[in-house]
Coordinates of C-alpha atoms in Angstrom, one line a residue:
Chain J
X1 CA -19.6 1.7 -0.3
X2 CA -20.9 -1.6 -2.7
X3 CA -22.4 0.7 -5.7
X4 CA -18.7 1.3 -6.3
X5 CA -15.5 0.3 -6.9
X6 CA -13.8 0.3 -4.3
X7 CA -10.3 -1.7 -5.0
X8 CA -8.0 -2.3 -8.7
X9 CA -7.1 -5.2 -10.3
X10 CA -3.9 -4.4 -8.8
X11 CA -4.9 -3.7 -5.2
X12 CA -4.5 -0.1 -5.1
X13 CA -7.3 1.6 -2.7
X14 CA -9.8 4.3 -4.7
X15 CA -10.6 6.6 -2.3
X16 CA -14.4 7.7 -2.6
X17 CA -16.4 9.1 0.7
X18 CA -17.5 6.1 3.2
X19 CA -14.6 3.9 2.6
X20 CA -12.1 5.6 5.2
X21 CA -12.1 7.2 8.2
X22 CA -10.2 10.8 8.1
X23 CA -8.9 10.2 12.2
X24 CA -8.0 7.3 11.6
X25 CA -5.1 8.1 9.0
X26 CA -4.8 11.8 11.2
X27 CA -3.6 9.7 13.2
X28 CA -0.8 7.5 11.1
X29 CA 0.3 10.5 9.3
X30 CA 0.7 13.4 12.8
X31 CA 3.1 10.5 13.6
X32 CA 5.3 11.3 10.8
X33 CA 5.8 15.5 10.7
X34 CA 5.3 15.1 6.8
X35 CA 5.2 18.5 4.2
X36 CA 3.3 17.9 1.2
X37 CA 4.0 20.4 -2.1
X38 CA 0.9 21.5 -3.8
X39 CA 2.0 23.0 -7.5
X40 CA 0.1 24.9 -9.7
X41 CA 0.2 27.2 -12.4
X42 CA -1.4 31.0 -13.2
X43 CA -0.4 31.7 -16.5
X44 CA -2.2 34.6 -18.4
X45 CA -5.7 35.0 -18.1
X46 CA -5.6 32.3 -15.2
X47 CA -4.1 34.9 -12.6
X48 CA -8.4 35.7 -12.4
X49 CA -8.2 32.3 -10.5
X50 CA -5.2 32.7 -7.5
X51 CA -7.9 33.6 -4.8
X52 CA -10.4 31.8 -5.3
X53 CA -8.1 28.8 -5.4
X54 CA -5.3 29.6 -2.7
X55 CA -7.8 30.6 0.0
X56 CA -9.9 27.5 -0.5
X57 CA -6.7 25.1 -0.8
X58 CA -5.2 27.1 2.3
X59 CA -9.0 26.4 4.1
X60 CA -9.5 23.0 2.9
X61 CA -5.9 21.2 1.3
X62 CA -4.9 18.8 4.0
X63 CA -6.5 21.5 6.4
X64 CA -3.9 21.0 9.9
X65 CA -1.2 19.4 7.8
X66 CA 2.5 21.1 6.4
X67 CA 1.6 22.1 2.6
X68 CA 4.4 24.1 0.9
X69 CA 2.1 26.3 -1.6
X70 CA 4.1 26.6 -5.1
X71 CA 2.8 29.0 -7.2
X72 CA 4.4 29.4 -10.6
X73 CA 3.2 32.5 -12.7
X74 CA 3.8 34.6 -15.1
X75 CA 2.6 37.7 -13.5
X76 CA 3.3 38.2 -10.2
X77 CA 2.2 41.4 -9.5
X78 CA -1.2 40.5 -10.0
X79 CA -1.2 38.5 -6.6
X80 CA -3.2 40.2 -3.6
X81 CA -2.1 39.5 -0.1
X82 CA -2.7 36.2 0.9
X83 CA -3.5 35.2 4.7
X84 CA -1.8 32.0 4.8
X85 CA -2.9 29.3 7.5
X86 CA 0.4 29.4 10.5
X87 CA 1.2 25.7 8.4
X88 CA 1.6 27.1 5.3
X89 CA 3.4 28.1 3.0
X90 CA 3.0 30.1 -0.4
X91 CA 6.0 30.7 -3.2
X92 CA 5.8 32.6 -5.8
X93 CA 7.4 31.5 -8.7
X94 CA 7.7 33.7 -11.7
X95 CA 7.8 31.7 -15.3
X96 CA 7.2 33.0 -19.2
X97 CA 4.0 32.7 -20.9
X98 CA 4.1 30.7 -24.4
X99 CA 1.6 31.7 -27.0
X100 CA -0.5 28.9 -27.0
X101 CA -2.3 27.2 -24.1
X102 CA -1.4 24.2 -24.9
X103 CA 2.1 24.5 -24.4
X104 CA 2.1 25.7 -21.2
X105 CA 0.0 22.9 -19.7
X106 CA 2.3 20.4 -21.4
X107 CA 5.8 22.7 -20.3
X108 CA 4.6 21.9 -17.2
X109 CA 5.7 18.6 -17.4
X110 CA 9.0 20.5 -17.7
X111 CA 9.0 23.0 -15.0
X112 CA 7.7 20.6 -12.5
X113 CA 10.6 18.1 -12.7
X114 CA 13.9 20.7 -13.2
X115 CA 12.3 22.1 -9.6
X116 CA 11.7 19.2 -8.0
X117 CA 15.3 17.8 -8.7
X118 CA 16.6 21.4 -8.1
X119 CA 14.3 22.4 -4.9
X120 CA 11.0 20.3 -4.2
X121 CA 13.1 17.1 -3.0
X122 CA 15.0 18.9 -0.4
X123 CA 11.5 20.3 1.0
X124 CA 8.5 18.2 0.8
X125 CA 8.0 14.7 1.0
X126 CA 5.2 14.3 -0.9
X127 CA 4.1 16.8 -4.1
X128 CA 0.4 17.3 -6.3
X129 CA 0.0 19.0 -9.6
X130 CA -3.6 20.8 -9.3
X131 CA -5.2 22.9 -12.1
X132 CA -5.7 26.5 -10.7
X133 CA -8.9 26.9 -12.0
X134 CA -10.6 24.9 -9.3
X135 CA -11.7 26.3 -5.9
X136 CA -12.4 23.6 -2.9
X137 CA -15.3 22.9 -0.9
X138 CA -14.8 20.1 0.6
X139 CA -11.5 19.1 2.6
X140 CA -9.2 17.0 0.5
X141 CA -6.7 15.3 3.2
X142 CA -4.6 12.5 4.2
X143 CA -6.8 9.7 2.4
X144 CA -4.6 11.6 -1.1
X145 CA -1.5 10.0 0.4
X146 CA 0.7 7.5 -1.3
X147 CA 3.5 7.0 -3.8
X148 CA 2.2 7.5 -7.2
X149 CA -1.6 8.9 -7.2
X150 CA -4.1 9.4 -10.0
X151 CA -7.3 10.5 -10.5
X152 CA -10.3 9.6 -12.1
X153 CA -11.7 11.6 -14.3
X154 CA -15.5 12.1 -14.2
X155 CA -15.6 12.5 -17.8
X156 CA -14.9 9.3 -18.5
X157 CA -15.8 7.8 -15.2
X158 CA -19.2 5.4 -16.4
X159 CA -17.2 5.6 -20.3
X160 CA -16.7 1.8 -21.8
X161 CA -13.0 2.1 -22.6
X162 CA -13.1 1.9 -26.2
X163 CA -14.9 5.1 -26.3
X164 CA -12.0 6.8 -23.1
X165 CA -10.2 9.4 -24.4
X166 CA -6.6 8.0 -25.0
X167 CA -4.3 9.0 -28.1
X168 CA -4.6 5.8 -29.9
X169 CA -2.3 7.6 -32.9
X170 CA 0.3 5.1 -32.7
X171 CA 2.8 7.8 -34.0
X172 CA 2.5 9.4 -30.7
X173 CA 4.3 8.5 -28.1
X174 CA 1.3 8.7 -25.7
X175 CA -0.8 5.9 -27.7
X176 CA -2.6 3.4 -25.8
X177 CA -4.0 0.2 -27.6
X178 CA -6.7 -0.8 -28.5
X179 CA -7.4 -3.6 -25.6
X180 CA -6.0 -1.6 -22.9
X181 CA -6.3 0.9 -20.3
X182 CA -7.7 0.5 -16.9
X183 CA -9.1 4.4 -15.8
X184 CA -8.7 7.6 -17.8
X185 CA -6.8 9.8 -15.4
X186 CA -7.5 13.3 -15.3
X187 CA -3.9 15.6 -15.2
X188 CA -6.0 18.2 -13.4
X189 CA -5.1 16.3 -10.0
X190 CA -2.4 14.2 -9.7
X191 CA 0.9 13.6 -7.5
X192 CA 2.7 10.9 -5.1
X193 CA 6.4 10.9 -3.6
X194 CA 8.7 13.7 -4.6
X195 CA 10.5 10.3 -6.3
X196 CA 7.4 9.3 -8.3
X197 CA 6.3 12.3 -10.2
X198 CA 10.0 13.3 -10.4
X199 CA 10.0 10.2 -12.8
X200 CA 6.5 10.3 -14.1
X201 CA 6.7 14.2 -15.0
X202 CA 10.2 13.4 -17.0
X203 CA 8.6 10.8 -18.7
X204 CA 5.9 12.5 -19.6
X205 CA 7.9 15.4 -20.6
X206 CA 9.5 13.2 -22.9
X207 CA 6.8 12.1 -25.1
X208 CA 6.0 15.5 -25.2
X209 CA 9.0 16.5 -26.5
X210 CA 9.1 13.3 -28.7
X211 CA 6.1 14.2 -30.4
X212 CA 7.3 17.7 -31.0
X213 CA 10.1 16.1 -33.1
X214 CA 7.7 14.0 -35.0
X215 CA 5.5 17.1 -35.8
X216 CA 2.0 15.3 -33.4
X217 CA 0.3 16.6 -30.6
X218 CA -1.4 14.1 -28.4
X219 CA -5.0 14.2 -28.5
X220 CA -5.3 15.9 -25.0
X221 CA -2.0 17.1 -24.3
X222 CA 0.0 16.3 -20.9
X223 CA -3.5 14.3 -19.7
X224 CA -2.5 11.8 -22.9
X225 CA 0.9 11.2 -21.8
X226 CA -0.2 10.7 -17.9
X227 CA -2.7 8.8 -18.5
X228 CA 0.8 6.3 -21.1
X229 CA 2.5 7.0 -18.2
X230 CA -0.2 5.6 -15.5
X231 CA -0.8 2.8 -17.4
X232 CA 2.1 1.2 -16.9
X233 CA 3.3 2.2 -14.0
X234 CA 0.0 1.4 -11.8
X235 CA -1.0 4.3 -9.3
X236 CA -1.1 2.5 -5.8
X237 CA -4.1 5.0 -5.1
X238 CA -6.4 6.3 -7.0
X239 CA -8.9 9.1 -6.4
X240 CA -12.8 9.3 -7.3
X241 CA -14.4 11.7 -9.6
X242 CA -15.7 13.5 -6.0
X243 CA -11.9 14.6 -6.1
X244 CA -11.7 16.3 -9.4
X245 CA -15.5 17.5 -10.8
X246 CA -16.0 19.9 -13.7
X247 CA -19.0 21.6 -13.7
X248 CA -20.2 21.6 -17.2
X249 CA -21.7 17.8 -16.2
Chain T
X1 CA -15.2 -7.8 -8.0
X2 CA -16.4 -8.8 -4.1
X3 CA -19.7 -7.5 -2.3
X4 CA -20.3 -9.6 0.3
X5 CA -16.6 -8.8 2.0
X6 CA -15.0 -5.4 3.1
X7 CA -12.8 -5.1 0.8
X8 CA -10.6 -2.0 1.9
X9 CA -9.6 -1.1 5.5
X10 CA -10.8 2.5 7.4
X11 CA -7.3 3.0 6.9
X12 CA -7.1 1.8 3.1
X13 CA -5.4 -1.2 3.4
X14 CA -6.5 -3.5 1.1
X15 CA -8.5 -6.3 2.2
X16 CA -6.8 -9.3 -0.2
X17 CA -10.1 -11.6 -0.9
X18 CA -9.8 -14.1 -4.2
X19 CA -12.3 -12.1 -6.4
X20 CA -9.8 -8.4 -5.9
X21 CA -7.3 -9.0 -7.9
X22 CA -6.1 -10.2 -11.1
X23 CA -2.7 -12.3 -11.0
X24 CA -1.4 -11.2 -13.9
X25 CA -1.5 -7.3 -13.6
X26 CA 0.6 -8.5 -10.1
X27 CA 3.1 -10.7 -11.4
X28 CA 3.8 -8.0 -14.5
X29 CA 4.1 -5.6 -11.8
X30 CA 6.2 -7.3 -9.3
X31 CA 7.8 -9.9 -11.6
X32 CA 10.4 -7.7 -13.1
X33 CA 11.5 -6.2 -10.1
X34 CA 13.5 -9.8 -9.1
X35 CA 12.5 -9.7 -6.2
X36 CA 13.5 -12.6 -3.3
X37 CA 10.7 -13.7 -0.6
X38 CA 12.2 -15.2 2.5
X39 CA 10.1 -17.2 4.9
X40 CA 10.6 -18.4 7.9
X41 CA 9.1 -21.3 10.3
X42 CA 9.7 -22.0 13.8
X43 CA 10.4 -26.5 13.9
X44 CA 11.0 -26.9 17.6
X45 CA 10.9 -30.5 19.2
X46 CA 8.8 -32.6 17.4
X47 CA 7.4 -30.1 15.1
X48 CA 10.2 -31.1 12.3
X49 CA 7.3 -33.6 11.6
X50 CA 5.4 -30.6 10.1
X51 CA 8.7 -29.7 7.4
X52 CA 8.5 -32.3 4.8
X53 CA 4.9 -31.2 4.2
X54 CA 4.9 -27.7 4.6
X55 CA 7.6 -27.2 1.7
X56 CA 6.9 -29.1 -0.3
X57 CA 3.7 -27.3 -0.7
X58 CA 5.1 -24.3 -1.2
X59 CA 6.9 -25.4 -3.7
X60 CA 3.7 -26.4 -5.5
X61 CA 1.6 -22.5 -4.8
X62 CA 4.1 -20.2 -2.6
X63 CA 5.3 -17.4 -4.6
X64 CA 6.0 -19.1 -7.9
X65 CA 7.9 -18.1 -10.4
X66 CA 9.7 -16.0 -7.8
X67 CA 13.2 -16.7 -5.6
X68 CA 12.6 -17.2 -2.4
X69 CA 14.6 -18.4 0.7
X70 CA 12.9 -20.9 3.6
X71 CA 14.3 -20.5 6.7
X72 CA 14.0 -23.1 8.9
X73 CA 14.7 -22.5 12.7
X74 CA 15.3 -25.4 14.6
X75 CA 16.8 -26.8 17.4
X76 CA 16.9 -30.7 15.6
X77 CA 18.5 -29.8 12.1
X78 CA 19.0 -34.0 11.4
X79 CA 15.6 -34.7 12.2
X80 CA 14.8 -32.0 9.4
X81 CA 14.1 -33.4 5.7
X82 CA 16.0 -33.1 2.5
X83 CA 13.3 -31.3 0.0
X84 CA 13.9 -31.0 -3.2
X85 CA 13.2 -27.5 -4.2
X86 CA 12.6 -25.7 -7.7
X87 CA 15.7 -23.1 -9.3
X88 CA 15.8 -20.0 -7.5
X89 CA 15.2 -21.4 -4.1
X90 CA 16.8 -21.8 -1.2
X91 CA 16.6 -23.7 2.2
X92 CA 18.7 -23.0 5.1
X93 CA 18.5 -24.6 8.5
X94 CA 18.9 -21.6 11.6
X95 CA 19.7 -23.4 14.5
X96 CA 17.9 -22.1 17.3
X97 CA 17.9 -22.9 21.3
X98 CA 14.8 -25.2 22.3
X99 CA 13.3 -23.1 25.3
X100 CA 11.0 -25.9 28.7
X101 CA 7.7 -24.4 27.6
X102 CA 5.5 -24.2 24.1
X103 CA 4.6 -20.7 25.2
X104 CA 8.0 -19.7 25.8
X105 CA 9.2 -21.4 22.1
X106 CA 6.3 -19.4 20.8
X107 CA 7.2 -16.2 22.2
X108 CA 11.1 -16.4 21.5
X109 CA 10.1 -16.4 18.1
X110 CA 9.9 -12.1 17.2
X111 CA 13.0 -12.2 19.1
X112 CA 14.6 -14.9 16.8
X113 CA 13.3 -13.6 13.4
X114 CA 14.8 -10.3 14.6
X115 CA 18.1 -11.0 15.5
X116 CA 18.6 -13.9 12.2
X117 CA 16.7 -10.2 10.1
X118 CA 19.7 -7.9 11.5
X119 CA 22.7 -10.7 10.9
X120 CA 21.8 -12.7 7.8
X121 CA 18.0 -12.2 5.9
X122 CA 18.0 -8.3 5.3
X123 CA 20.3 -8.7 3.0
X124 CA 19.2 -11.8 1.3
X125 CA 15.4 -10.8 0.8
X126 CA 13.5 -7.9 0.1
X127 CA 9.7 -8.9 1.9
X128 CA 9.9 -11.5 4.6
X129 CA 6.9 -13.3 6.1
X130 CA 6.9 -15.4 9.1
X131 CA 4.7 -18.3 9.0
X132 CA 3.7 -21.4 11.6
X133 CA 5.1 -24.7 10.7
X134 CA 2.7 -26.8 11.4
X135 CA 0.2 -25.4 7.9
X136 CA -0.2 -26.8 4.7
X137 CA -0.4 -24.7 1.4
X138 CA -3.5 -25.5 -0.9
X139 CA -3.8 -22.7 -3.2
X140 CA -1.8 -20.0 -4.9
X141 CA -0.2 -17.5 -2.5
X142 CA 1.6 -14.3 -4.9
X143 CA 2.7 -11.3 -5.3
X144 CA -1.1 -9.9 -4.1
X145 CA 0.6 -10.4 -0.6
X146 CA 3.3 -8.1 -0.6
X147 CA 3.5 -4.6 1.1
X148 CA 5.3 -3.0 3.6
X149 CA 3.8 -4.2 6.7
X150 CA 0.8 -7.2 5.9
X151 CA -0.9 -9.0 8.9
X152 CA -3.9 -11.4 8.4
X153 CA -7.5 -12.3 10.3
X154 CA -7.1 -14.8 12.3
X155 CA -10.0 -17.5 11.1
X156 CA -12.2 -18.3 14.1
X157 CA -12.8 -13.9 14.7
X158 CA -13.2 -12.6 11.2
X159 CA -17.0 -13.0 11.4
X160 CA -17.3 -12.0 15.0
X161 CA -18.0 -8.9 17.1
X162 CA -14.6 -6.8 18.2
X163 CA -16.2 -7.5 21.7
X164 CA -14.9 -10.8 21.5
X165 CA -12.1 -10.6 19.7
X166 CA -9.9 -12.5 22.5
X167 CA -7.4 -9.2 22.7
X168 CA -5.0 -9.3 26.3
X169 CA -7.9 -7.5 28.5
X170 CA -5.8 -7.0 31.5
X171 CA -4.3 -3.4 32.1
X172 CA -1.1 -4.8 33.8
X173 CA -0.3 -6.4 30.0
X174 CA 2.1 -4.3 27.8
X175 CA -1.0 -6.0 25.0
X176 CA -3.4 -4.3 26.8
X177 CA -6.3 -3.5 24.6
X178 CA -9.4 -2.0 26.1
X179 CA -13.0 -2.6 25.6
X180 CA -14.5 -0.9 22.2
X181 CA -11.4 -0.7 20.6
X182 CA -9.6 -2.8 18.0
X183 CA -9.9 -2.8 14.4
X184 CA -9.5 -7.2 13.6
X185 CA -8.7 -9.9 15.1
X186 CA -5.2 -11.1 13.2
X187 CA -3.7 -14.4 14.2
X188 CA 0.6 -14.5 15.0
X189 CA 0.6 -17.6 12.3
X190 CA 0.6 -15.3 9.5
X191 CA 2.6 -11.9 9.4
X192 CA 5.4 -10.4 7.2
X193 CA 6.4 -7.7 4.8
X194 CA 9.1 -5.5 3.5
X195 CA 12.1 -6.9 6.0
X196 CA 12.6 -3.8 7.5
X197 CA 9.5 -3.3 8.7
X198 CA 9.3 -7.1 10.3
X199 CA 12.7 -6.5 11.4
X200 CA 11.1 -3.1 13.7
X201 CA 7.7 -4.7 14.0
X202 CA 9.1 -7.9 15.6
X203 CA 11.7 -6.0 17.7
X204 CA 8.5 -3.9 19.7
X205 CA 6.9 -6.9 20.0
X206 CA 9.3 -8.5 21.6
X207 CA 9.8 -5.4 23.8
X208 CA 6.7 -5.7 25.0
X209 CA 7.1 -9.7 25.8
X210 CA 9.8 -8.6 27.9
X211 CA 7.9 -6.0 29.8
X212 CA 5.2 -8.6 30.5
X213 CA 7.7 -11.0 31.7
X214 CA 9.3 -8.3 34.5
X215 CA 6.1 -7.4 35.0
X216 CA 5.1 -11.3 36.0
X217 CA 2.6 -11.4 33.1
X218 CA 1.8 -13.4 30.4
X219 CA -0.7 -12.2 27.3
X220 CA -3.6 -14.9 26.5
X221 CA -2.8 -15.5 23.5
X222 CA 0.9 -14.8 23.6
X223 CA 3.2 -13.3 21.0
X224 CA -0.2 -13.0 19.4
X225 CA -2.0 -10.6 21.5
X226 CA 1.7 -8.5 21.4
X227 CA 1.2 -8.2 17.7
X228 CA -2.4 -7.5 18.0
X229 CA -1.6 -4.4 20.1
X230 CA 1.3 -3.3 18.3
X231 CA -0.9 -3.8 14.7
X232 CA -3.7 -1.6 16.4
X233 CA -1.2 2.0 16.4
X234 CA 0.6 0.7 13.3
X235 CA -1.9 -0.8 10.6
X236 CA -1.0 -2.9 8.7
X237 CA -0.5 -1.7 5.2
X238 CA -2.1 -4.7 3.7
X239 CA -4.4 -6.9 5.4
X240 CA -4.9 -10.7 4.3
X241 CA -8.5 -12.7 4.4
X242 CA -8.7 -15.2 6.5
X243 CA -8.2 -17.5 2.8
X244 CA -4.5 -17.2 3.6
X245 CA -4.9 -18.6 7.3
X246 CA -7.6 -21.2 7.8
X247 CA -8.5 -23.4 9.9
X248 CA -9.4 -27.0 8.7
X249 CA -11.5 -27.8 11.8
X250 CA -13.9 -24.9 11.2
X251 CA -16.7 -25.4 7.9
X252 CA -16.4 -23.4 5.4
X253 CA -18.2 -20.2 5.5
X254 CA -20.1 -18.6 2.4
X255 CA -17.1 -16.0 2.2
X256 CA -14.2 -17.6 2.2
X257 CA -14.1 -18.8 -1.7
X258 CA -10.6 -20.6 -1.2
X259 CA -8.2 -21.9 1.0
X260 CA -4.8 -21.3 0.8
X261 CA -2.7 -21.8 3.5
X262 CA -4.6 -24.5 6.6
X263 CA -3.4 -25.6 9.7
X264 CA -2.6 -29.3 9.7
X265 CA -4.8 -31.3 12.5
X266 CA -2.9 -32.5 14.6
X267 CA -3.1 -33.7 18.4
X268 CA -1.7 -30.2 20.6
X269 CA -1.5 -32.5 23.5
X270 CA 0.8 -34.5 21.9
X271 CA 2.6 -32.4 19.8
X272 CA 3.8 -30.0 22.5
X273 CA 5.0 -32.2 24.8

C-alpha cells in the first residue's frame, strides 16, 4: 500500500488491508496458544444489538483462535441462546445501569480495570474493548494482536490536527495542548495485553473521576481520555479506519 | 515517509529506513526507561586491529545518550587499545579461545554470546546487539533499532529476487531453505534484541550448527546461513534496512539515503590468516 501511511513516526505498524499476510501471522500465533478476551457492554436498550454483534463476532473475530467474550449487561434475561464456536466462550456479567449514557460509557473504564484485576488477568493474554453496536462483515484476525492497540477513527482520518476532536479545555484531565496529537483514536475498539489495558483503563477512569470532582465533563467522554492516554503512551500498533466504521459516513 | 521502499513486512514488523521514524518521539519514549544497551563484538587474531576505530565511531554515533556496555571477545587482551568512552558507557574484555579456522571462529560466536548472556550480560543489559568488529559507524544508530528480535537486511541482497539469496540449499544441512521460501536475506554482521530473546536464538543457532558438525557439513555462509534459517521460522519483530549494515565496496543506490554502519575495506586473505 503506497497510498496510505503504514508506519507511525515511532515505528508502530498501521494495519491496512494489503499490508499483511494473515497466514504468516496465524502461523506465528498458533505456536503460542493465546487466549484473547473481548469486553462489550449491552446496557438498557443496547440489548437489541447483542445477537447481531455476538453472531458476527463469533464468526469473524479471531476465527480459529480461543476467544472469551465478556458481555456486561443489566438485562441478562434478554439474552437468547447464542451458539458459540468450539474455541470461544461467552460469559454474561450483570451490571447496574446508570441514568445517562455518558455515565455508562465512562464507568466502562472502571468496570474493565476492576475485572482485569479480579478475573481477566488470569484468563486471557490480550483484551479488547469493542462497542456492541457494531457488526463484523469481514474477518478481523491476529493482525490486531500487540501490546497496546488503538484504532484510528474514520471520522478523523483526514482531519488536520486543529480540527481533531480532542478536549482542549485545560481544566479537564483529558486536555491535549494545541500543537499536539498524533491521531484521533476511537473508544469503540481498543486493546492490547491485559497489563497494558489495565494501565490504560485505570488512567482513563482516574481522569474521569478528577473531572467529575472539578465539575467538568470531557467533550467526547471516555474517548477524550483515551486519546490523551494514547498520546503520551504511544500504541505499539494502530488499526486503520477499515477496522472501525461508522455507517453515517 | 518513504514510498520507494517496503517499510513494513507481511508480518507487520517495521523495516527501519531513514525517513520512516522521528528520533525525538522515540527518544522521549525510550530515555525514561533507563535502559542499558549491550554490544558484543569479536576481535580474534588480527581482527584486534579494528577495535579502536569501531569503538571511536560507536562513541560518536551508537545509542548516544544511553548507557552502553561494549563486550569485546578476544584471544589477545593486550592488543586491545584503550579507548576513551563517554560517561555511562563501559568497556569489558571477554577472553575466549581462538579456533584454528576463521569459519570455526565465526560459527562459535553463537555459543560464546549465549554463554556470556547466561553468565553475565543478562544481569547488565536490557537489549543486546551482536555486531561484527571490522566495521565503522558513520551516522546515528539510535532507539529506532530497539525491538524484541532484530535482524538486518544484507546489503548485497536487498534488491535481488529471492531465488538468488545465498541460503544453504543442501537438504542435509540444518540450515536448509528450499527454493521458493524465504522473506529476506539477513546479514550475520548485525543482529540483536531483548537480551532474553538473543539468548534463545543464539542457543537455537548453536544447536543447528552442532547438528551440521555431527553430519560433517558446514553451511554455505556459516552462522549467517543458520541465522537465516532461524529467522524464516521465527520472524524478527523489527528489520533494519541495509543502512545499518552496509558494504563500502558497493556503490550507493538511490534507496540508501544514509549509511550508518559499514565494512572497513580490508584484505580478507591477509587478515583471516
